[in-house]
PDB file of C-alpha atoms in Angstrom:
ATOM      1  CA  UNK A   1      92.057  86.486  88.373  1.00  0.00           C
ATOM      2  CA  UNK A   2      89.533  88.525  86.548  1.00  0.00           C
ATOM      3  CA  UNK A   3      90.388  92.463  85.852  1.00  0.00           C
ATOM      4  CA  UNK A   4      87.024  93.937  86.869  1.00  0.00           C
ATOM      5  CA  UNK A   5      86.089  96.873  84.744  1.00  0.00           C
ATOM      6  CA  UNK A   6      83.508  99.278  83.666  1.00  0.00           C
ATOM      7  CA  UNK A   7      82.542 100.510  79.551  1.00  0.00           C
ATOM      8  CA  UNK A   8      79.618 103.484  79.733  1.00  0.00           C
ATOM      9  CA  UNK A   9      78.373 104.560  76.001  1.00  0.00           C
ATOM     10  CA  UNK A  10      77.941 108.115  75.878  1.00  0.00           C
ATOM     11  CA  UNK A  11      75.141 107.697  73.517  1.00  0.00           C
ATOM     12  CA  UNK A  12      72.898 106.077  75.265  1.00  0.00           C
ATOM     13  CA  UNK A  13      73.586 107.848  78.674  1.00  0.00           C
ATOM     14  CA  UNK A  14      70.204 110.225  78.733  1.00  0.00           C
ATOM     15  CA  UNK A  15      71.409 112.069  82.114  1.00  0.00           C
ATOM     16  CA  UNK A  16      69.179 110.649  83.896  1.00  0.00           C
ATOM     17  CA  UNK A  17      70.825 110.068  87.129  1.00  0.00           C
ATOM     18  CA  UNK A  18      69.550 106.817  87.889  1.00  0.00           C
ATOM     19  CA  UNK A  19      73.152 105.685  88.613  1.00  0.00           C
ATOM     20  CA  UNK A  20      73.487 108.740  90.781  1.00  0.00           C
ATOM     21  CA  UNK A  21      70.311 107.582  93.215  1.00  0.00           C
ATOM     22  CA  UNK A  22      71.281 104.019  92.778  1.00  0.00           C
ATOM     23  CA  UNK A  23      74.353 104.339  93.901  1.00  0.00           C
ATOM     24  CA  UNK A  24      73.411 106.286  96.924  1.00  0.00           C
ATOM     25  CA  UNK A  25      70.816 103.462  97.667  1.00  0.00           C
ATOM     26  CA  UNK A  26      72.872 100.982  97.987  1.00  0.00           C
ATOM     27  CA  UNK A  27      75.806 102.219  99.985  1.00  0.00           C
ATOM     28  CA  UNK A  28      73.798 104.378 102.413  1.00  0.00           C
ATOM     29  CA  UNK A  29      75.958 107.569 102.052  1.00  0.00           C
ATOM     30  CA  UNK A  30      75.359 110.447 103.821  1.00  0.00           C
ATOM     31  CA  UNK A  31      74.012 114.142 102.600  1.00  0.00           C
ATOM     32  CA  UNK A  32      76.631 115.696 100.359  1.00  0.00           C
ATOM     33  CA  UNK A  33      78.121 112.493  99.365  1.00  0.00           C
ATOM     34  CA  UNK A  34      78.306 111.217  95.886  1.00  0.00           C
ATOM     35  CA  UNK A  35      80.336 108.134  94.663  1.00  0.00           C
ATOM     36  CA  UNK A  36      78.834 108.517  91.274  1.00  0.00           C
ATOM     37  CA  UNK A  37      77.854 111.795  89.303  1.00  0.00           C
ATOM     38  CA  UNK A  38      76.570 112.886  86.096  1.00  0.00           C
ATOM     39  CA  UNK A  39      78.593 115.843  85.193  1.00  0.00           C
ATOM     40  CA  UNK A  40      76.312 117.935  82.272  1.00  0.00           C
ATOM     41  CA  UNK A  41      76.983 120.077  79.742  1.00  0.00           C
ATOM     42  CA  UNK A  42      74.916 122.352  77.405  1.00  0.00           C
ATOM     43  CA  UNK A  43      76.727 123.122  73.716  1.00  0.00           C
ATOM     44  CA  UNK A  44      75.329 125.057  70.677  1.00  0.00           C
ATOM     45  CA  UNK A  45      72.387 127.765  70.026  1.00  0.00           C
ATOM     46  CA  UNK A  46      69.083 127.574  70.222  1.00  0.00           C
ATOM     47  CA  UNK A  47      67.433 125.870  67.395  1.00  0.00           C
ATOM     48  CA  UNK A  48      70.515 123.554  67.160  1.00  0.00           C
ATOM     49  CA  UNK A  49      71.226 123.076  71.494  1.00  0.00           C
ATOM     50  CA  UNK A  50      72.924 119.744  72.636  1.00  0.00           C
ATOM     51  CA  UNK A  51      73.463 118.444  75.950  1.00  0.00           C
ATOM     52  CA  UNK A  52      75.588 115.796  76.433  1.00  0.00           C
ATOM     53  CA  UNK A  53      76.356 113.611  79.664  1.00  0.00           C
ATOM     54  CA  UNK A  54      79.129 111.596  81.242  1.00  0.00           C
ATOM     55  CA  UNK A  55      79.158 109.928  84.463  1.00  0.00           C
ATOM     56  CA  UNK A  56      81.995 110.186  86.167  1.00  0.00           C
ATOM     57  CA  UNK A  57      83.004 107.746  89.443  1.00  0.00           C
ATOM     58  CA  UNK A  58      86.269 105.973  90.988  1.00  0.00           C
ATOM     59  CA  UNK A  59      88.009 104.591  87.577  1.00  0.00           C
ATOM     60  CA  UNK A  60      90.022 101.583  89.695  1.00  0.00           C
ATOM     61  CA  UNK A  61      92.708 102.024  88.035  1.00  0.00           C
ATOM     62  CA  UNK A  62      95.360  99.456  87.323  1.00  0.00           C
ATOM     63  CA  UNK A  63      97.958 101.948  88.596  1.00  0.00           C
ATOM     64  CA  UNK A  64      96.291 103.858  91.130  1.00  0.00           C
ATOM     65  CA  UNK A  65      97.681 107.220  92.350  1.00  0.00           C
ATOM     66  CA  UNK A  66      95.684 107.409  95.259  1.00  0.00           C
ATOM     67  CA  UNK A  67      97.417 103.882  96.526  1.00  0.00           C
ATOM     68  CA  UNK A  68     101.187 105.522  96.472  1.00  0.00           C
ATOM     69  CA  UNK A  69      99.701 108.375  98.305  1.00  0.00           C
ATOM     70  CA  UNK A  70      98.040 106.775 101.018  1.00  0.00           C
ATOM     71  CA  UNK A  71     100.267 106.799 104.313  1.00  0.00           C
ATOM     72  CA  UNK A  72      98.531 104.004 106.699  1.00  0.00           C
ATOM     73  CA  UNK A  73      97.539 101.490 103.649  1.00  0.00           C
ATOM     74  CA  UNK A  74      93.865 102.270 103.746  1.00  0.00           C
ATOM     75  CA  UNK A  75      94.201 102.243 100.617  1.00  0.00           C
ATOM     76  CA  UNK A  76      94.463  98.942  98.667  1.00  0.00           C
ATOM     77  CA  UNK A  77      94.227  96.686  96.050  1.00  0.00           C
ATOM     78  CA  UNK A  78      92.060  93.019  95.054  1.00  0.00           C
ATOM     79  CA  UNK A  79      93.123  90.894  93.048  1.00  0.00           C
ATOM     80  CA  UNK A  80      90.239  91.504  90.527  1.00  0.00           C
ATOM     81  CA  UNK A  81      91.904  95.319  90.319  1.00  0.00           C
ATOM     82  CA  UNK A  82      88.648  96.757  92.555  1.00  0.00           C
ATOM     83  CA  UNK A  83      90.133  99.400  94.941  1.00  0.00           C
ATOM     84  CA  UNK A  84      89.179  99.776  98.336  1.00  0.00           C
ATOM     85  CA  UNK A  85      89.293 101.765 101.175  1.00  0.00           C
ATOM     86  CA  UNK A  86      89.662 100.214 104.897  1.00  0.00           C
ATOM     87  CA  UNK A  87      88.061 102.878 107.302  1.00  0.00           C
ATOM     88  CA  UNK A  88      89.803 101.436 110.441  1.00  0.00           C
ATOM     89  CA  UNK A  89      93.031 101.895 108.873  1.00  0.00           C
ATOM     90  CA  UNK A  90      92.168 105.482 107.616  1.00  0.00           C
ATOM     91  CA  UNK A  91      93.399 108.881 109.310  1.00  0.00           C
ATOM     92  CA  UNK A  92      91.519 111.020 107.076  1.00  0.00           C
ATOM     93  CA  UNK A  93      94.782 112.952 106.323  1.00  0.00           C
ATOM     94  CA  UNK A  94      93.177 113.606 102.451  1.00  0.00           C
ATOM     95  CA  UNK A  95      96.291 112.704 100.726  1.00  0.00           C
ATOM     96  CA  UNK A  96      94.148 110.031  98.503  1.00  0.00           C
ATOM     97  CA  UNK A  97      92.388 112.607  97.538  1.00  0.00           C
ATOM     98  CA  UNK A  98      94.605 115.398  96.646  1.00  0.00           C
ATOM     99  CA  UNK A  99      96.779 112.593  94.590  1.00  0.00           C
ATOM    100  CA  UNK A 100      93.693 111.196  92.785  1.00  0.00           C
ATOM    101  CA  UNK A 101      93.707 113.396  89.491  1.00  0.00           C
ATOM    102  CA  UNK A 102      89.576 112.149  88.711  1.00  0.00           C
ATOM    103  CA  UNK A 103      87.843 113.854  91.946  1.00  0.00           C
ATOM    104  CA  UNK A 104      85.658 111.290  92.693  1.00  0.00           C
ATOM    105  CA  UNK A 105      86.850 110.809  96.820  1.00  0.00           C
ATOM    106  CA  UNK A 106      85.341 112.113  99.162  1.00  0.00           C
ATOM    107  CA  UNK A 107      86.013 113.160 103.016  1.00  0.00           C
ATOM    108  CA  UNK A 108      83.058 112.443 105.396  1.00  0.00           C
ATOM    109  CA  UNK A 109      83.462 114.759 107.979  1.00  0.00           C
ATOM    110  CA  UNK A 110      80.014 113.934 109.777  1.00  0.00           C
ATOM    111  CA  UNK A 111      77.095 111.345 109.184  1.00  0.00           C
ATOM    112  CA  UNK A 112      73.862 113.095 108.900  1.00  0.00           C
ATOM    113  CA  UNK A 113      70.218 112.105 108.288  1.00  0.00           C
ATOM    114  CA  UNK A 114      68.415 113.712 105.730  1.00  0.00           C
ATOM    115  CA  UNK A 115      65.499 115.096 107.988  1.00  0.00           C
ATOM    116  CA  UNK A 116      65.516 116.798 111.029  1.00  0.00           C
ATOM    117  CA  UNK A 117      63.468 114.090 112.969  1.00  0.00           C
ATOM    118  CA  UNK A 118      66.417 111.674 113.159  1.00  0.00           C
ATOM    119  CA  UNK A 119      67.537 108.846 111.409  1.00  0.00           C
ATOM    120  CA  UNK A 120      65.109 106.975 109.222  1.00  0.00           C
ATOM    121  CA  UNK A 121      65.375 103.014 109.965  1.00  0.00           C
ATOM    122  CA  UNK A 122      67.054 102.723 106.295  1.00  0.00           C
ATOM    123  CA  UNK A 123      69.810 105.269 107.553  1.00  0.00           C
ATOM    124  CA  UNK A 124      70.252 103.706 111.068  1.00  0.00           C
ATOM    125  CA  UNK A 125      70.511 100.516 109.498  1.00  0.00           C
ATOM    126  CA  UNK A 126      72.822 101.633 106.668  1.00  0.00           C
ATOM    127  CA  UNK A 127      75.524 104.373 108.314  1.00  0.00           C
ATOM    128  CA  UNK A 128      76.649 101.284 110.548  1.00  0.00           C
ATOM    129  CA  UNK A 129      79.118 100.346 107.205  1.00  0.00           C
ATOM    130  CA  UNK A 130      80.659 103.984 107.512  1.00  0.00           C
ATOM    131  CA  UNK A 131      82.300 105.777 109.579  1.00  0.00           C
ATOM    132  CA  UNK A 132      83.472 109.547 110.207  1.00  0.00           C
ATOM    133  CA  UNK A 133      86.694 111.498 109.826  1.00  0.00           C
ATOM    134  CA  UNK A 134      87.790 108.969 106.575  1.00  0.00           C
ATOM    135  CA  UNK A 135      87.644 108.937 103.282  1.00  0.00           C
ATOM    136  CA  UNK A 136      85.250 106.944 101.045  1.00  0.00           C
ATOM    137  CA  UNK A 137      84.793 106.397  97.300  1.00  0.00           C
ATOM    138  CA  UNK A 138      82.726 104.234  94.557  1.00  0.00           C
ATOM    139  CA  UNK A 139      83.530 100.431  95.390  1.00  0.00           C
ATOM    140  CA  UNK A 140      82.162  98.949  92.447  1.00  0.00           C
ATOM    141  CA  UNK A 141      79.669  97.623  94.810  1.00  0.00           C
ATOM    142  CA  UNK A 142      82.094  94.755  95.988  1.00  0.00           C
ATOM    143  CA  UNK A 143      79.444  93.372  97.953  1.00  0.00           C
ATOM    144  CA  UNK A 144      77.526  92.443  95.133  1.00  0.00           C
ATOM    145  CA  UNK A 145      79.954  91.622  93.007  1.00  0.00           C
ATOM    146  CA  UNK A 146      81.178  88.924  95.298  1.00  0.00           C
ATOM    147  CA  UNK A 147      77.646  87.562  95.003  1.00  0.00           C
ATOM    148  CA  UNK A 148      77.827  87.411  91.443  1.00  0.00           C
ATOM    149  CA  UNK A 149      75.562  90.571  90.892  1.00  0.00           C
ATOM    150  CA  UNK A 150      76.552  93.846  88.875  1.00  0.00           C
ATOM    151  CA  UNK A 151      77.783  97.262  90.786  1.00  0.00           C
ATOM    152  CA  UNK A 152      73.835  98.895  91.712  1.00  0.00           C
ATOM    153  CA  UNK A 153      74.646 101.686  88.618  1.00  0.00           C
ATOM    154  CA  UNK A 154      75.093  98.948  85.895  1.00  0.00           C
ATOM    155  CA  UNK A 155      72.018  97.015  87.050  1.00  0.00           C
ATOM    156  CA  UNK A 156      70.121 100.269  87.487  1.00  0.00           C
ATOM    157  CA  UNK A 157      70.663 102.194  84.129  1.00  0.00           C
ATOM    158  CA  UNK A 158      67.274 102.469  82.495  1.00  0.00           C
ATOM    159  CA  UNK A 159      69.188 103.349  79.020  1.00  0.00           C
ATOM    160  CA  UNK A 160      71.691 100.225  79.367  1.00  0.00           C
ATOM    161  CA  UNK A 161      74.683 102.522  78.692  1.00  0.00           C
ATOM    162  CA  UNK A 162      76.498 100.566  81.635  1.00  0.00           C
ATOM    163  CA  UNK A 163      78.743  97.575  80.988  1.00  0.00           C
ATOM    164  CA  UNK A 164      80.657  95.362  83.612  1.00  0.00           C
ATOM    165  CA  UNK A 165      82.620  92.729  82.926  1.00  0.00           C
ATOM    166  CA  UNK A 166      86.364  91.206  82.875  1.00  0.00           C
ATOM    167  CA  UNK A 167      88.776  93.746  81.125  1.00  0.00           C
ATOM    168  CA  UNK A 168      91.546  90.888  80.903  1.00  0.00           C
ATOM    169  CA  UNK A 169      89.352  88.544  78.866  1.00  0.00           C
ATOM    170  CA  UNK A 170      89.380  88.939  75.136  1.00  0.00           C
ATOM    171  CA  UNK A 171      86.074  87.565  75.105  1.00  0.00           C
ATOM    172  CA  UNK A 172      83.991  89.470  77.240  1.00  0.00           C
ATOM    173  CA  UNK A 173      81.523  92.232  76.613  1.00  0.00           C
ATOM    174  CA  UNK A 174      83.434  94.865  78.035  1.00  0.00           C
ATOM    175  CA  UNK A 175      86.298  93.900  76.012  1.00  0.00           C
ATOM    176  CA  UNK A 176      84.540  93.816  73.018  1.00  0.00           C
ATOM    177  CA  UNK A 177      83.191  96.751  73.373  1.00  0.00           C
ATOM    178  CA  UNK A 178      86.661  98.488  74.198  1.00  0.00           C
ATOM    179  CA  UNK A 179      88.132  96.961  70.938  1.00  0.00           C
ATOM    180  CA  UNK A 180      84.756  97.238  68.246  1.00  0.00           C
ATOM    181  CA  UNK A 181      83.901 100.945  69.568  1.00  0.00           C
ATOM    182  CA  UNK A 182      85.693 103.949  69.750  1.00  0.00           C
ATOM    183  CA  UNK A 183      86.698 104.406  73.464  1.00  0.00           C
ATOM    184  CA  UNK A 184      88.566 106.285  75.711  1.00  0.00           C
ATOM    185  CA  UNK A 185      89.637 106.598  78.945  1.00  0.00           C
ATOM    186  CA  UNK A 186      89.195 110.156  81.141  1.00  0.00           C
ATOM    187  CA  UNK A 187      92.708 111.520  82.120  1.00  0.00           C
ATOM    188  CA  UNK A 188      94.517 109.093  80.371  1.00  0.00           C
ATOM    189  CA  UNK A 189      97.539 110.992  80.030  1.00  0.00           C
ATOM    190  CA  UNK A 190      97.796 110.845  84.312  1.00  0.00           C
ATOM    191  CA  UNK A 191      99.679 107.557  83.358  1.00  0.00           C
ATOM    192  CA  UNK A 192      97.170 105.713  86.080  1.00  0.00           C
ATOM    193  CA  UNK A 193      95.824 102.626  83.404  1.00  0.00           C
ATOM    194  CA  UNK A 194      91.855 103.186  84.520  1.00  0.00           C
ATOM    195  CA  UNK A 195      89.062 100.799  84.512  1.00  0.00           C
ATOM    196  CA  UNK A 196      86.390 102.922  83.233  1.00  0.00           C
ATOM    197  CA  UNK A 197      86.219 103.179  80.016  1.00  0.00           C
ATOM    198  CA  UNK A 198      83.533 105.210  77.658  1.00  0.00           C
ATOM    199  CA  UNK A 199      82.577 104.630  73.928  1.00  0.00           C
ATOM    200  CA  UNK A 200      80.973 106.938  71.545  1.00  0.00           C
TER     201      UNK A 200
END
């Protein structure tokens, strides 16, 4: 079974945030809720200012922290190494969360609409997948990817910074990439083996 994984190249990343709406497209979330961000940052003086990007989002990882902290077995594991979350099985105690040394769950409290009118048809028809009091997190778009498609954020990047792939297979182009680059994973000392992986 594949080992599904993720490469982003932090030079072509323009902080756009494409990934950011994308993502929120696709899985419906609710105000306040972000599976994928672009964190920013602003270095240097003016004439020589830089700002550099890097999108940050759940890193699957091979040894996931958040699945030893999780009480009910909400949490879990594919085969293919995606991690999931099962809302019936969730309590919303936060323990995921607190254990999860990347910051990328999130507790939804309440499902709101965006307007004060109501519920648009593409909210009504989208907040049936979720539910309130549990915790939710990037999926790497499992739905798709059991279609054959790419997570929403990888098809979506206008700058093609986004790579998806099998991690396990020498031969793929995330595992090129990981091998012919310089890349690194975030938190790497956290001893968690993520799936995310960035090149510079």
């Amino acid at each position: 079974m594949a080992r599904r994984g993720m490469v982003i190249d932090l030079k072509r990343c323009i902080g756009c945030h494409s990934c950011t709406i994308s993502c929120k497209a696709e899985n419906s979330t609710p105000p306040g809720v972000y599976w994928g961000r672009v964190l920013e940052k602003e270095e240097g003086k003016f004439p020589t200012v830089k700002r550099t990007f890097l999108p940050i989002l759940c890193n699957h990882c091979k040894d996931p922290a958040c699945l030893d902290a999780c009480p009910t077995g909400a949490t879990s594991q594919r085969p293919d190494g995606i991690v999931v979350v099962d809302y019936n099985a969730c309590m919303g105690c936060r323990a995921c969360i607190a254990a999860c040394p990347y910051n990328v769950r999130t507790f939804t409290k309440e499902i709101t609409g965006y307007y004060p009118t109501g519920l648009t048809p593409f909210e009504q028809r989208g907040y049936q997948k979720l539910q309130e009091g549990v915790v939710t997190k990037c999926t790497f778009c499992v739905e798709r990817v059991d279609r054959g498609l790419e997570p929403a954020c990888v098809q979506t990047c206008i700058a093609g910074a986004r790579y998806f792939g099998d991690l396990d297979d020498p031969n793929s182009e995330v595992s090129k990439l990981i091998r012919e680059r310089y890349s690194f994973n975030l938190l790497a000392e956290a001893g968690t083996n993520p799936s995310v992986y960035y090149i510079t």
